[in-house]
PDB file of C-alpha atoms in Angstrom:
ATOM      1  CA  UNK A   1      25.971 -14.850   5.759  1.00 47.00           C
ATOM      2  CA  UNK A   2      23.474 -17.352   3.980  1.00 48.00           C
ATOM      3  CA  UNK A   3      20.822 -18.989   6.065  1.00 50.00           C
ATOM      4  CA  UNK A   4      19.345 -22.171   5.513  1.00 56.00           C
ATOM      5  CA  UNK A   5      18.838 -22.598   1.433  1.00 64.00           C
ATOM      6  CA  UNK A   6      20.614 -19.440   0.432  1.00 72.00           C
ATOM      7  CA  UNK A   7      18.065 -17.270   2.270  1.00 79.00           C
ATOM      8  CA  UNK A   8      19.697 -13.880   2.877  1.00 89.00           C
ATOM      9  CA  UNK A   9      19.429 -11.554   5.914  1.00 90.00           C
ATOM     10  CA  UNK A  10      18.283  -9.296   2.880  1.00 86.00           C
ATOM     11  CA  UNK A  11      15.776 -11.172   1.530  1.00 90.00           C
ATOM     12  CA  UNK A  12      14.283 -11.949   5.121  1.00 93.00           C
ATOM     13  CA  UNK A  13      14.242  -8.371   5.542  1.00 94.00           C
ATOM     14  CA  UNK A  14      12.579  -7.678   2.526  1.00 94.00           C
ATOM     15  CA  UNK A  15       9.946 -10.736   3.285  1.00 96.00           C
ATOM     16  CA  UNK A  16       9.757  -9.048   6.566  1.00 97.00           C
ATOM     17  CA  UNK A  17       9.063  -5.358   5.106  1.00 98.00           C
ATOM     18  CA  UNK A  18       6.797  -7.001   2.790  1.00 98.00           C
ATOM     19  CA  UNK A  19       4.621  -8.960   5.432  1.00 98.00           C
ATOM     20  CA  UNK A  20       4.967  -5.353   8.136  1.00 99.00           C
ATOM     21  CA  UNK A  21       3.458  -3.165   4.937  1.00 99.00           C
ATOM     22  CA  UNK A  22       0.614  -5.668   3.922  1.00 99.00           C
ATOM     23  CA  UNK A  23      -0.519  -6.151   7.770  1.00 99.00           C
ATOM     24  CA  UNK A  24       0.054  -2.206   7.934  1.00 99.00           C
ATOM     25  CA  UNK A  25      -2.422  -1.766   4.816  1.00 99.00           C
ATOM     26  CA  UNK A  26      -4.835  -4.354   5.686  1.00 98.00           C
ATOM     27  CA  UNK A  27      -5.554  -2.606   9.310  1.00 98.00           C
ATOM     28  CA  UNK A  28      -5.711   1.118   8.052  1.00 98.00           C
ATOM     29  CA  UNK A  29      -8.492  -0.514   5.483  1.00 98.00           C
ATOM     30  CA  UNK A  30     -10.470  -1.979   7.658  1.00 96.00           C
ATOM     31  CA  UNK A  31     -10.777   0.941   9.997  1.00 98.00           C
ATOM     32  CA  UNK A  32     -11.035   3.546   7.465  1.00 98.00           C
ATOM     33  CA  UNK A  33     -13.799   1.434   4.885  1.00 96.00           C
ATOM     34  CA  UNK A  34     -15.584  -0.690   7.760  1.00 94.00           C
ATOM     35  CA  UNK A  35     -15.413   2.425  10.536  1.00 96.00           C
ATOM     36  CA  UNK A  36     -14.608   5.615   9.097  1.00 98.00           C
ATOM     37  CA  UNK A  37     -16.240   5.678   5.268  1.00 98.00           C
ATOM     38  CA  UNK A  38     -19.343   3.571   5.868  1.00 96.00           C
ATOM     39  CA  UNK A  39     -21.544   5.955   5.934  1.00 95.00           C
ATOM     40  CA  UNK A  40     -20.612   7.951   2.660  1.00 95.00           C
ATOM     41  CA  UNK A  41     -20.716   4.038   1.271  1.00 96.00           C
ATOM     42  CA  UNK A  42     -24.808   3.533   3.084  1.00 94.00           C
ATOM     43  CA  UNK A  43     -25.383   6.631   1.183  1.00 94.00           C
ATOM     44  CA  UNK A  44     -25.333   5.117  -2.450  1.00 94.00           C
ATOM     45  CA  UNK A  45     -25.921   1.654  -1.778  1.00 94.00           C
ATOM     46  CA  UNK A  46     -26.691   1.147  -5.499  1.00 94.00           C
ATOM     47  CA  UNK A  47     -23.181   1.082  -6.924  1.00 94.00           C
ATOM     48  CA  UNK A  48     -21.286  -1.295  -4.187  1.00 95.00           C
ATOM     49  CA  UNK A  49     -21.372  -4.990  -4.096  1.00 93.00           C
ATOM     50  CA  UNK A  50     -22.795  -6.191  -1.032  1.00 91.00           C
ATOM     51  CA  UNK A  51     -20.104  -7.008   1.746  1.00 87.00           C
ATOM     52  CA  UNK A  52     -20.644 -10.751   0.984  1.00 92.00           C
ATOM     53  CA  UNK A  53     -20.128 -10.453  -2.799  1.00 95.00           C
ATOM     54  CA  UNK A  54     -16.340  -8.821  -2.359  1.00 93.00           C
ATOM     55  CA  UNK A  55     -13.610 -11.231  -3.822  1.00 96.00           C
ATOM     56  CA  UNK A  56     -11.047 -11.871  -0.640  1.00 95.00           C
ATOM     57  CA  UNK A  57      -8.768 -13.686  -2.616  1.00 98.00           C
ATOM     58  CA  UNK A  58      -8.391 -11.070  -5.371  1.00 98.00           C
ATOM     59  CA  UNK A  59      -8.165  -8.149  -3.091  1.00 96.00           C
ATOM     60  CA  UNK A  60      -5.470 -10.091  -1.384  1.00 98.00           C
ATOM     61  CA  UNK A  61      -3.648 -10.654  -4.621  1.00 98.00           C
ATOM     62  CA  UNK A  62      -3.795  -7.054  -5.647  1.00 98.00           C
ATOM     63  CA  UNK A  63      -2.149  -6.011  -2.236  1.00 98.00           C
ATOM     64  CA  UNK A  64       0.403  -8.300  -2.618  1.00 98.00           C
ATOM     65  CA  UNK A  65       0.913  -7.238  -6.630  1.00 98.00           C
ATOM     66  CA  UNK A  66       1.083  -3.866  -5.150  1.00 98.00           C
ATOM     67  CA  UNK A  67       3.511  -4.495  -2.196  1.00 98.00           C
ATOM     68  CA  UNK A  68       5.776  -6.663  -4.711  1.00 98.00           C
ATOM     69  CA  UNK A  69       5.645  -3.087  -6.751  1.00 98.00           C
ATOM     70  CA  UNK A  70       6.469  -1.244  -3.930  1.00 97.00           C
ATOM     71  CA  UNK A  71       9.293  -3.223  -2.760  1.00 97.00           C
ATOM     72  CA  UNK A  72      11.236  -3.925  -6.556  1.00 97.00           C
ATOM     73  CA  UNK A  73      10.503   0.310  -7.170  1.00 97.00           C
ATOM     74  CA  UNK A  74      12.442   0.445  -3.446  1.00 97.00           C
ATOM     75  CA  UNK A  75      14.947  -2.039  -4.192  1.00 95.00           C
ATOM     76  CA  UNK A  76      15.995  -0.680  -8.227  1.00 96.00           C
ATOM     77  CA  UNK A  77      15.467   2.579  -7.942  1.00 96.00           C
ATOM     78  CA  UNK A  78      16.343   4.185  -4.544  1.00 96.00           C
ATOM     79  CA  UNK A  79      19.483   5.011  -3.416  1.00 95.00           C
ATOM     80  CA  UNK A  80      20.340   5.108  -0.431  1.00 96.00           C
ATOM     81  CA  UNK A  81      18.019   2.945   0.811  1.00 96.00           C
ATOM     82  CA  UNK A  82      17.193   5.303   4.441  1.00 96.00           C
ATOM     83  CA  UNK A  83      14.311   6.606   5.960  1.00 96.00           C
ATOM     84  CA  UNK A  84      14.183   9.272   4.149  1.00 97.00           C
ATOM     85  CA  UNK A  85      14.127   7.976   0.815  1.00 97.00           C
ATOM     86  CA  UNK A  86      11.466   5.591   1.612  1.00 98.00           C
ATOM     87  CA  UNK A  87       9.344   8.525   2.748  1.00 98.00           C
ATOM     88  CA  UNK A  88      10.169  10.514  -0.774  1.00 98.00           C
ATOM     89  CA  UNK A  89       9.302   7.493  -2.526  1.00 98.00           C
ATOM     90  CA  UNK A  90       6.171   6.200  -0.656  1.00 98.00           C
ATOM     91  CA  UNK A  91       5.093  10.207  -0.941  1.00 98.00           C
ATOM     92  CA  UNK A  92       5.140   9.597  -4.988  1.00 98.00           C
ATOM     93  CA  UNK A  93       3.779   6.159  -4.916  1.00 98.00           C
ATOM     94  CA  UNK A  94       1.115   7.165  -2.900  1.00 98.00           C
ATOM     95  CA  UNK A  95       0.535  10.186  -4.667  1.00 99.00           C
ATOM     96  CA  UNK A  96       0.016   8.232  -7.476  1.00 98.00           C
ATOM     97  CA  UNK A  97      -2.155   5.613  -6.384  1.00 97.00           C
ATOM     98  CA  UNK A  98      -4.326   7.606  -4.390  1.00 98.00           C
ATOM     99  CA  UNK A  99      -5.021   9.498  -7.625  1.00 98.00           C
ATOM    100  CA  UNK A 100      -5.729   6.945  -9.480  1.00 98.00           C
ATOM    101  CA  UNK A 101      -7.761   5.387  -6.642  1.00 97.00           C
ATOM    102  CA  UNK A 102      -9.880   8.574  -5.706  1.00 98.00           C
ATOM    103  CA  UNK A 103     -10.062  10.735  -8.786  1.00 98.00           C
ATOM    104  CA  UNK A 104      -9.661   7.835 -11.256  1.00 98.00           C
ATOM    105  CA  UNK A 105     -12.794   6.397  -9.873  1.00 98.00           C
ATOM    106  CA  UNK A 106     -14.832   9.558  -9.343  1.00 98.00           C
ATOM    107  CA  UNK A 107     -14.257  10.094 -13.165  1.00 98.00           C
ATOM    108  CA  UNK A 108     -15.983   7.191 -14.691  1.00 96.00           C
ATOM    109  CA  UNK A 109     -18.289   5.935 -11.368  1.00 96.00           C
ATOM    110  CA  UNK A 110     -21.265   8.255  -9.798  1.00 95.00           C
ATOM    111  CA  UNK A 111     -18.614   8.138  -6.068  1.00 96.00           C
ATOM    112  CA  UNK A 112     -19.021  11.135  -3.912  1.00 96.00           C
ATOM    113  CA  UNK A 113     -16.403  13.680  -4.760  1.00 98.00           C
ATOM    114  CA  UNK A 114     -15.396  13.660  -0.658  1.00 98.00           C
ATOM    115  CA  UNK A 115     -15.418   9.314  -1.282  1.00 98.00           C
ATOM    116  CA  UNK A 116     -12.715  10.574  -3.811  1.00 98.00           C
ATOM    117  CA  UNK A 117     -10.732  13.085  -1.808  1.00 99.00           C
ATOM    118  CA  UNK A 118     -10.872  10.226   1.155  1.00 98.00           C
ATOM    119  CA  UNK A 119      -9.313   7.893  -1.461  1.00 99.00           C
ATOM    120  CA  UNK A 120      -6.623   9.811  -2.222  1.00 99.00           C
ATOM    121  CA  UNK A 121      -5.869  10.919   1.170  1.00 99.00           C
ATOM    122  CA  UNK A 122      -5.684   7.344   1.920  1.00 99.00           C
ATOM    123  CA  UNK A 123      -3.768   6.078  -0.878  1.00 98.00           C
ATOM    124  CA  UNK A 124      -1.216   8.877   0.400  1.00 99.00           C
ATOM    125  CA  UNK A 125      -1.262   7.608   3.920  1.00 99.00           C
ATOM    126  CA  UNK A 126      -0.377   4.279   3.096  1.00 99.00           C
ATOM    127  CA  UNK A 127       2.491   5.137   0.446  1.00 99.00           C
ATOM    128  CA  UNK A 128       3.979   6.765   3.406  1.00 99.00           C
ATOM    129  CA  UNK A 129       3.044   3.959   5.899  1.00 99.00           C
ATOM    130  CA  UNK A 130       5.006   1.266   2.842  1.00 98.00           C
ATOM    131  CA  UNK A 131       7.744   4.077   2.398  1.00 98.00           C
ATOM    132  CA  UNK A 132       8.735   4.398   6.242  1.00 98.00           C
ATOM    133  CA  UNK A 133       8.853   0.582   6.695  1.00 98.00           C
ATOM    134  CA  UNK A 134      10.903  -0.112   3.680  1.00 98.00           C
ATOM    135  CA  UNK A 135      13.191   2.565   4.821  1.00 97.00           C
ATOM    136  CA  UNK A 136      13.574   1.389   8.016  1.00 97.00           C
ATOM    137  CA  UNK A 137      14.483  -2.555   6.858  1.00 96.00           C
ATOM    138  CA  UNK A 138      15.786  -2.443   3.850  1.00 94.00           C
ATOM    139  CA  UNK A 139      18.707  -0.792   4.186  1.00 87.00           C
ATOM    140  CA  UNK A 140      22.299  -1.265   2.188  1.00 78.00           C
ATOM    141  CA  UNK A 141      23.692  -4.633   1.978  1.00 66.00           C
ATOM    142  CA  UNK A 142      27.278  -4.028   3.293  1.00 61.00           C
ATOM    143  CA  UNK A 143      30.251  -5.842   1.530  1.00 56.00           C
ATOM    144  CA  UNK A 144      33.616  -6.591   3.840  1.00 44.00           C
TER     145      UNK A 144
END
């Protein structure tokens, strides 16, 4: 039933799976680039923009972009909605963006080639991460 200005248990669960992926994403990149990668980053200091100099508003934009991607690929194309299919489907997302992340970057910037792998190991991770939380709450809407 309709909440409070036609706000579905559907599209509070999609709000929901939304808000669950980009806290998901935002905590696996701050341990993996501020803990785990620094040091391959110290190593060419030359091409990275100094900590200060990152945009936070754009990189928040482009996870949300991403997410809204995520979520409207979920929601057209997937059926059933289950676990299972959000796995299969964060496994190609990620696939894809971790490719284009890593190996997308390594071709045109001077990146270590295990900066690349990382990137696309990571990009993997969280397609699966988005893919097992969209399977879990967005499920089928039920009619009756």
């Amino acid at each position: 039933m309709g909440l409070a200005f036609g706000v579905t248990d559907h599209m509070k669960r999609m709000f929901l799976s939304g808000l669950a992926v980009f806290i998901a994403w935002t905590l696996i990149d701050t341990l993996v680039h501020r803990l785990l990668l620094q040091a391959l980053y110290e190593s060419t200091p030359a091409i990275w923009r100094p900590l200060a100099e990152l945009d936070s508003v754009l990189i928040v934009a482009v996870t949300v972009f991403l997410i809204a991607v995520f979520i409207t690929a979920y929601k057209a194309l997937v059926r059933p909605k289950s676990l299972t299919c959000g796995l299969t489907l964060g496994a190609l997302m990620g696939l894809a963006l971790g490719a284009s992340a890593g190996f997308g970057t390594y071709i045109h910037s001077p990146i270590p080639l295990v900066l690349a792998w990382c990137w696309f190991g990571l990009g993997t991770i969280k397609g699966l991460i988005a893919g097992v939380i969209l399977g879990l709450l967005i499920v089928e809407e039920r009619n009756g």
